[in-house]
Amino acid sequence: MTALFKALGFSIALILVFASVTYVLPQVRGEAPEEEEVNLGELTMDDFVAMGEKLYRGKGTCTLCHNNLGRAPDLLTYNVVSVSLERMADEGYQGQAGDAETYLRESMVEPSAYVVEGFGKKGTNDTESPMPAVDQPPIQLSAVEMDAIIAFMQQKDGNPVTVALPSGDDAPAVESGEGAATPPALAQNAEEALAKFGCAACHSVLQSESPVGPSLRDVGKRLSVEQIRTSIVDPKAEIAPGFPPIMPEFPNMALAELNLVVQFLAQQDGSEQ
Ligand code: HEC
Ligand code: HEC
């Protein structure tokens, strides 16, 4: 019961945040309510930045260490984008980044590439970071979630946001340099497909939690197979009550991938997996 109320409170807070972003336009126009004309289904960069801030304070657990208690530098108090340039120029820098966006991503997945002076693990002389790689369990942020956090870190000090909005074009995280030009591999099962398209950035599904969209853990109980399919191929067709209309389309999702995801979601009935 309390969990339900907490979830409700969370959604209401989110509605307030997103409502202010997404509903300004039609209200300002004040004309006939032709909502269809306003592209409410598009995820805007403002939505994405807001999502990044939520992840920063929530699932990412960043504020657990990055706060004013001295455990880690408080990223909210300095321009981490301009500081990135100094880090990369420092002789102690071990990473590969050539720009601030890459430095920030690297900081999350390979924290020891640069260790801020005085913040290293005890006894390592600032060569090893105590920060966990946040793309690994237990935090396990997806590539899209890390992009959202980077967008937030860039925008908070008025820097241009350089990350791209999530879309069906998102290749699965191809980390080895060679795969860059090859088309994204077809997901072989539902888990891979959910990861490939970043669904967990907005939905609680499998091991991930996100309050941005409805939980998918019991979606099979709430929606028919056809409704689930429509929700994915045409997110604007029907907006789940109480949620912001920000789910993107996935034009590059192969039919086989769609079928895997729909089949998987239809089986999610809220019971433990
Ligand atoms: C367990 C504690 C902990 C958590 C959780 C944590 N960090 Fe860190 N982080 C640190 C410490 C300590 C440093 C400084 C040492 C270093 O440079 O690695 C740091 C450094 C950084 C830096 C480099 C800052 C600079 O000035 O160069 C960035 C960027 C960063 N963290 C982002 C994040 C983000 C984003 C999250 C959440 C997704 C996060 N961290 C979660 C402890 C943490
Ligand atoms: C940027 C955030 C975002 C991403 C990414 C996203 N969704 Fe959504 N999704 C939402 C939101 C918000 C809603 C509720 C509003 C609506 O119905 O459009 C939603 C609704 C849904 C629904 C209907 C749920 C219900 O209870 O009515 C399904 C099913 C769904 N999404 C599946 C997916 C799948 C599968 C993916 C990945 C391929 C995905 N979503 C990616 C935000 C997102």
Coordinates of C-alpha atoms and ligand atoms in Angstrom, one line a residue:
M1 CA 0.0 0.0 0.0
T2 CA 2.7 2.5 1.0
A3 CA 4.6 1.6 -2.1
L4 CA 1.5 2.4 -4.1
F5 CA 1.1 5.8 -2.5
K6 CA 4.8 6.5 -3.0
A7 CA 4.5 5.7 -6.7
L8 CA 1.4 7.9 -7.0
G9 CA 3.3 10.8 -5.3
F10 CA 6.1 10.2 -7.7
S11 CA 3.9 10.3 -10.8
I12 CA 2.2 13.4 -9.6
A13 CA 5.5 15.2 -9.2
L14 CA 6.5 14.0 -12.7
I15 CA 3.2 15.2 -14.2
L16 CA 3.8 18.6 -12.7
V17 CA 7.3 18.7 -14.2
F18 CA 6.4 17.4 -17.6
A19 CA 3.0 19.2 -17.8
S20 CA 4.7 22.5 -17.4
V21 CA 7.0 21.6 -20.3
T22 CA 4.6 19.9 -22.7
Y23 CA 1.4 21.8 -22.2
V24 CA 2.6 25.3 -22.4
L25 CA 2.3 25.4 -26.2
P26 CA -1.3 24.5 -26.7
Q27 CA -2.4 26.8 -23.8
V28 CA -0.6 29.8 -25.1
R29 CA -2.1 29.3 -28.5
G30 CA -5.6 29.3 -26.9
E31 CA -7.3 28.3 -30.1
A32 CA -9.6 25.4 -31.0
P33 CA -8.3 22.4 -29.1
E34 CA -6.6 20.8 -32.1
E35 CA -4.1 18.9 -30.0
E36 CA -3.2 16.7 -32.9
E37 CA -1.4 19.6 -34.5
V38 CA 1.0 20.0 -31.6
N39 CA 3.5 17.3 -31.6
L40 CA 3.0 16.2 -28.1
G41 CA 4.6 12.8 -28.6
E42 CA 8.1 14.2 -29.4
L43 CA 10.6 13.9 -26.6
T44 CA 12.2 17.3 -26.3
M45 CA 15.7 18.1 -25.0
D46 CA 14.1 19.7 -22.0
D47 CA 12.3 16.5 -21.2
F48 CA 15.6 14.6 -21.7
V49 CA 17.5 17.0 -19.4
A50 CA 14.7 16.7 -16.8
M51 CA 15.0 12.9 -17.1
G52 CA 18.8 13.2 -16.5
E53 CA 18.3 15.2 -13.4
K54 CA 15.9 12.6 -12.0
L55 CA 18.4 9.9 -12.8
Y56 CA 21.2 11.9 -11.2
R57 CA 19.2 12.3 -8.0
G58 CA 17.5 8.9 -8.1
K59 CA 18.4 5.7 -9.8
G60 CA 22.0 6.9 -10.6
T61 CA 22.6 7.4 -6.8
C62 CA 25.1 10.2 -7.8
T63 CA 24.0 12.5 -5.0
L64 CA 24.8 9.8 -2.5
C65 CA 28.5 10.7 -3.0
H66 CA 28.4 14.0 -5.0
N67 CA 27.0 16.3 -2.3
N68 CA 28.4 18.8 0.1
L69 CA 29.7 16.2 2.6
G70 CA 33.1 15.9 1.0
R71 CA 32.9 12.3 -0.1
A72 CA 33.1 13.4 -3.7
P73 CA 33.3 16.7 -5.5
D74 CA 29.8 18.3 -5.6
L75 CA 29.2 18.4 -9.3
L76 CA 26.3 20.8 -8.9
T77 CA 28.6 23.6 -7.5
Y78 CA 31.0 23.8 -10.5
N79 CA 31.0 23.9 -14.3
V80 CA 32.0 20.3 -14.8
V81 CA 32.1 20.8 -18.6
S82 CA 34.8 23.5 -18.5
V83 CA 36.6 21.7 -15.8
S84 CA 36.7 18.6 -18.1
L85 CA 39.0 20.4 -20.4
E86 CA 41.5 21.0 -17.5
R87 CA 41.2 17.3 -16.5
M88 CA 42.0 16.1 -20.0
A89 CA 45.1 18.4 -20.2
D90 CA 46.4 17.2 -16.8
E91 CA 49.4 14.9 -16.8
G92 CA 47.6 12.5 -14.5
Y93 CA 44.8 11.9 -17.1
Q94 CA 44.8 8.3 -18.3
G95 CA 41.7 8.3 -20.4
Q96 CA 40.9 8.7 -24.1
A97 CA 38.4 11.6 -24.2
G98 CA 38.9 14.5 -26.6
D99 CA 35.9 16.5 -25.6
A100 CA 33.8 17.2 -22.5
E101 CA 30.9 14.9 -23.5
T102 CA 33.3 12.0 -23.8
Y103 CA 35.1 12.9 -20.6
L104 CA 31.8 12.9 -18.7
R105 CA 30.8 9.5 -20.1
E106 CA 34.2 8.1 -19.4
S107 CA 34.0 9.5 -15.8
M108 CA 30.9 7.3 -15.4
V109 CA 32.1 4.1 -16.9
E110 CA 35.8 4.3 -16.2
P111 CA 36.1 6.5 -13.1
S112 CA 39.8 5.8 -12.6
A113 CA 40.7 7.4 -16.0
Y114 CA 41.1 10.6 -14.0
V115 CA 41.0 10.8 -10.2
V116 CA 40.2 14.2 -8.8
E117 CA 43.0 15.2 -6.4
G118 CA 42.3 14.2 -2.8
F119 CA 39.4 11.9 -3.7
G120 CA 41.2 8.7 -4.7
K121 CA 40.8 5.4 -2.8
K122 CA 42.9 5.5 0.4
G123 CA 46.4 4.4 -0.1
T124 CA 46.4 4.6 -3.9
N125 CA 47.8 8.1 -4.1
D126 CA 44.9 9.3 -6.2
T127 CA 45.4 6.7 -8.9
E128 CA 42.2 4.7 -8.2
S129 CA 38.7 6.2 -7.9
P130 CA 36.3 4.9 -5.3
M131 CA 33.5 5.7 -7.7
P132 CA 31.8 2.6 -9.1
A133 CA 31.3 2.2 -12.8
V134 CA 27.7 3.2 -13.1
D135 CA 26.9 1.1 -16.2
Q136 CA 27.6 -2.0 -14.1
P137 CA 25.4 -3.6 -11.4
P138 CA 24.1 -2.5 -9.0
I139 CA 23.5 0.9 -10.5
Q140 CA 23.5 -0.3 -14.1
L141 CA 22.6 2.8 -16.1
S142 CA 21.9 2.3 -19.8
A143 CA 23.6 4.3 -22.5
V144 CA 20.5 6.4 -22.9
E145 CA 20.3 7.1 -19.2
M146 CA 23.9 8.2 -19.1
D147 CA 23.3 10.4 -22.1
A148 CA 20.4 12.0 -20.2
I149 CA 22.7 12.6 -17.2
I150 CA 25.3 14.2 -19.5
A151 CA 22.7 16.4 -21.0
F152 CA 21.7 17.5 -17.5
M153 CA 25.3 18.1 -16.5
Q154 CA 25.9 20.2 -19.7
Q155 CA 22.7 22.2 -19.3
K156 CA 22.9 23.0 -15.6
D157 CA 25.7 25.5 -16.3
G158 CA 24.4 26.8 -19.6
N159 CA 26.7 24.7 -21.8
P160 CA 25.4 23.5 -25.1
V161 CA 23.9 20.1 -24.9
T162 CA 25.8 17.9 -27.3
V163 CA 24.3 14.4 -26.7
A164 CA 21.6 13.2 -29.1
L165 CA 18.0 12.5 -28.1
P166 CA 17.2 8.8 -27.8
S167 CA 15.6 7.3 -30.9
G168 CA 15.2 4.1 -32.7
D169 CA 18.5 4.9 -34.4
D170 CA 20.4 4.2 -31.2
A171 CA 22.8 1.5 -31.9
P172 CA 23.4 -1.0 -29.1
A173 CA 26.4 0.1 -27.1
V174 CA 29.2 -0.9 -29.5
E175 CA 32.1 -0.4 -27.2
S176 CA 34.9 -1.9 -29.3
G177 CA 36.1 0.7 -31.8
E178 CA 35.8 -1.5 -34.9
G179 CA 32.0 -1.9 -35.0
A180 CA 31.3 1.8 -35.5
A181 CA 30.2 1.6 -39.1
T182 CA 28.3 -1.7 -39.1
P183 CA 24.5 -1.5 -38.7
P184 CA 23.2 -2.3 -35.2
A185 CA 22.9 -6.0 -34.6
L186 CA 19.4 -7.5 -34.5
A187 CA 18.4 -8.2 -30.9
Q188 CA 18.1 -11.9 -30.3
N189 CA 15.7 -11.9 -27.4
A190 CA 13.4 -9.5 -25.6
E191 CA 16.0 -8.5 -23.0
E192 CA 18.4 -7.5 -25.7
A193 CA 15.7 -5.6 -27.5
L194 CA 14.7 -3.7 -24.4
A195 CA 18.3 -2.8 -23.8
K196 CA 19.0 -1.8 -27.4
F197 CA 16.1 0.7 -27.5
G198 CA 16.6 2.0 -24.0
C199 CA 13.1 1.2 -22.8
A200 CA 14.4 0.9 -19.2
A201 CA 15.4 4.6 -19.2
C202 CA 11.7 5.3 -18.8
H203 CA 10.1 2.1 -17.6
S204 CA 10.5 -0.3 -14.7
V205 CA 11.2 -3.5 -16.4
L206 CA 13.4 -6.6 -15.7
Q207 CA 15.9 -5.4 -13.0
S208 CA 15.6 -1.7 -13.8
E209 CA 13.5 1.0 -12.1
S210 CA 12.3 4.2 -13.7
P211 CA 9.3 6.3 -12.8
V212 CA 9.1 8.2 -16.1
G213 CA 6.6 5.8 -17.7
P214 CA 4.2 3.2 -16.4
S215 CA 5.9 0.1 -15.0
L216 CA 6.0 -2.7 -17.5
R217 CA 6.2 -5.5 -14.9
D218 CA 2.4 -5.9 -14.9
V219 CA 1.6 -4.5 -18.4
G220 CA 0.4 -7.9 -19.6
K221 CA -2.3 -7.8 -17.0
R222 CA -3.4 -4.3 -17.9
L223 CA -3.2 -4.3 -21.7
S224 CA -4.0 -6.7 -24.5
V225 CA -1.3 -7.9 -26.9
E226 CA -2.7 -5.5 -29.5
Q227 CA -2.7 -2.6 -27.1
I228 CA 0.9 -3.3 -26.2
R229 CA 1.9 -3.5 -29.8
T230 CA 0.1 -0.2 -30.5
S231 CA 1.7 1.5 -27.5
I232 CA 5.1 0.8 -29.0
V233 CA 4.6 1.4 -32.8
D234 CA 2.4 4.4 -32.3
P235 CA 3.0 5.9 -28.8
K236 CA 0.8 8.9 -29.5
A237 CA -2.3 6.8 -30.3
E238 CA -3.2 6.5 -26.7
I239 CA -1.5 8.2 -23.7
A240 CA -1.5 6.3 -20.5
P241 CA -3.5 8.5 -18.0
G242 CA -1.2 10.2 -15.5
F243 CA 1.9 10.1 -17.7
P244 CA 3.6 12.7 -19.9
P245 CA 3.2 12.0 -23.7
I246 CA 7.0 11.8 -24.3
M247 CA 7.5 8.2 -25.4
P248 CA 9.5 8.3 -28.6
E249 CA 8.9 6.3 -31.7
F250 CA 11.3 3.5 -32.7
P251 CA 11.4 3.7 -36.5
N252 CA 14.4 1.4 -36.7
M253 CA 12.9 -1.4 -34.6
A254 CA 12.8 -4.5 -36.8
L255 CA 9.5 -6.4 -36.9
A256 CA 11.3 -9.4 -35.3
E257 CA 12.4 -7.2 -32.4
L258 CA 9.0 -5.8 -32.0
N259 CA 7.5 -9.2 -31.8
L260 CA 10.0 -10.3 -29.2
V261 CA 9.2 -7.3 -27.0
V262 CA 5.5 -7.6 -27.4
Q263 CA 5.5 -11.3 -26.6
F264 CA 7.7 -10.6 -23.5
L265 CA 5.6 -7.7 -22.2
A266 CA 2.3 -9.6 -22.7
Q267 CA 3.7 -12.2 -20.2
Q268 CA 4.5 -9.6 -17.6
D269 CA 1.7 -10.0 -15.1
G270 CA 3.3 -8.5 -12.0
S271 CA 4.4 -11.8 -10.4
E272 CA 8.0 -12.3 -9.5
Q273 CA 10.1 -13.4 -12.5
Ligands
HEC1 C1 30.2 5.8 -4.3 C2 30.4 7.2 -4.5 C3 30.1 7.8 -5.9 C4 29.0 7.6 -6.7 C5 27.7 6.8 -6.4 C6 29.1 8.4 -7.9 N1 30.4 9.0 -7.8 FE1 31.1 10.2 -9.3 N2 32.9 10.4 -8.3 C7 33.1 9.9 -7.0 C8 34.4 10.4 -6.5 C9 35.0 10.1 -5.1 C10 34.9 11.1 -7.5 C11 36.3 11.9 -7.5 C12 37.4 10.9 -7.9 C13 37.4 10.7 -9.3 O1 37.7 11.6 -10.0 O2 37.1 9.6 -9.8 C14 34.0 11.1 -8.6 C15 34.1 11.8 -9.9 C16 33.1 12.0 -10.8 C17 33.3 12.8 -12.0 C18 34.5 13.6 -12.4 C19 34.5 15.0 -11.8 C20 35.6 15.9 -12.2 O3 35.6 17.0 -11.7 O4 36.4 15.5 -13.0 C21 32.1 12.8 -12.6 C22 31.7 13.5 -13.9 C23 31.2 12.0 -11.8 N3 31.9 11.5 -10.7 C24 29.9 11.7 -12.2 C25 29.1 10.9 -11.4 C26 27.7 10.6 -11.8 C27 27.0 11.2 -13.0 C28 27.2 9.7 -10.9 C29 25.9 9.0 -10.9 C30 25.5 8.3 -12.1 C31 28.3 9.4 -10.0 N4 29.4 10.1 -10.3 C32 28.2 8.5 -8.9 C33 32.2 9.1 -6.2 C34 31.0 8.7 -6.7
HEC2 C1 11.7 8.6 -23.1 C2 10.9 7.8 -22.3 C3 10.4 6.5 -22.8 C4 11.1 5.5 -23.5 C5 12.5 5.5 -24.0 C6 10.1 4.4 -23.8 N1 8.9 4.7 -23.2 FE1 7.2 3.6 -23.2 N2 6.2 5.1 -22.4 C7 6.7 6.2 -21.9 C8 5.7 7.0 -21.2 C9 5.9 8.4 -20.5 C10 4.5 6.3 -21.3 C11 3.1 6.7 -20.8 C12 2.5 7.7 -21.8 C13 2.1 7.1 -23.0 O1 1.2 6.2 -23.0 O2 2.6 7.5 -24.1 C14 4.9 5.0 -22.1 C15 4.0 4.0 -22.4 C16 4.3 2.7 -22.8 C17 3.5 1.6 -22.9 C18 2.0 1.6 -22.5 C19 2.0 1.2 -21.0 C20 0.6 1.4 -20.3 O3 0.6 0.9 -19.2 O4 -0.3 2.0 -20.9 C21 4.2 0.5 -23.3 C22 3.8 -0.9 -23.5 C23 5.6 1.0 -23.5 N3 5.6 2.4 -23.2 C24 6.6 0.3 -23.9 C25 7.9 0.8 -24.2 C26 8.9 0.0 -24.8 C27 8.8 -1.5 -25.2 C28 10.0 0.8 -25.0 C29 11.3 0.6 -25.7 C30 11.2 0.0 -27.0 C31 9.6 2.1 -24.4 N4 8.3 2.0 -24.0 C32 10.4 3.2 -24.4 C33 8.0 6.6 -22.0 C34 9.0 6.0 -22.6

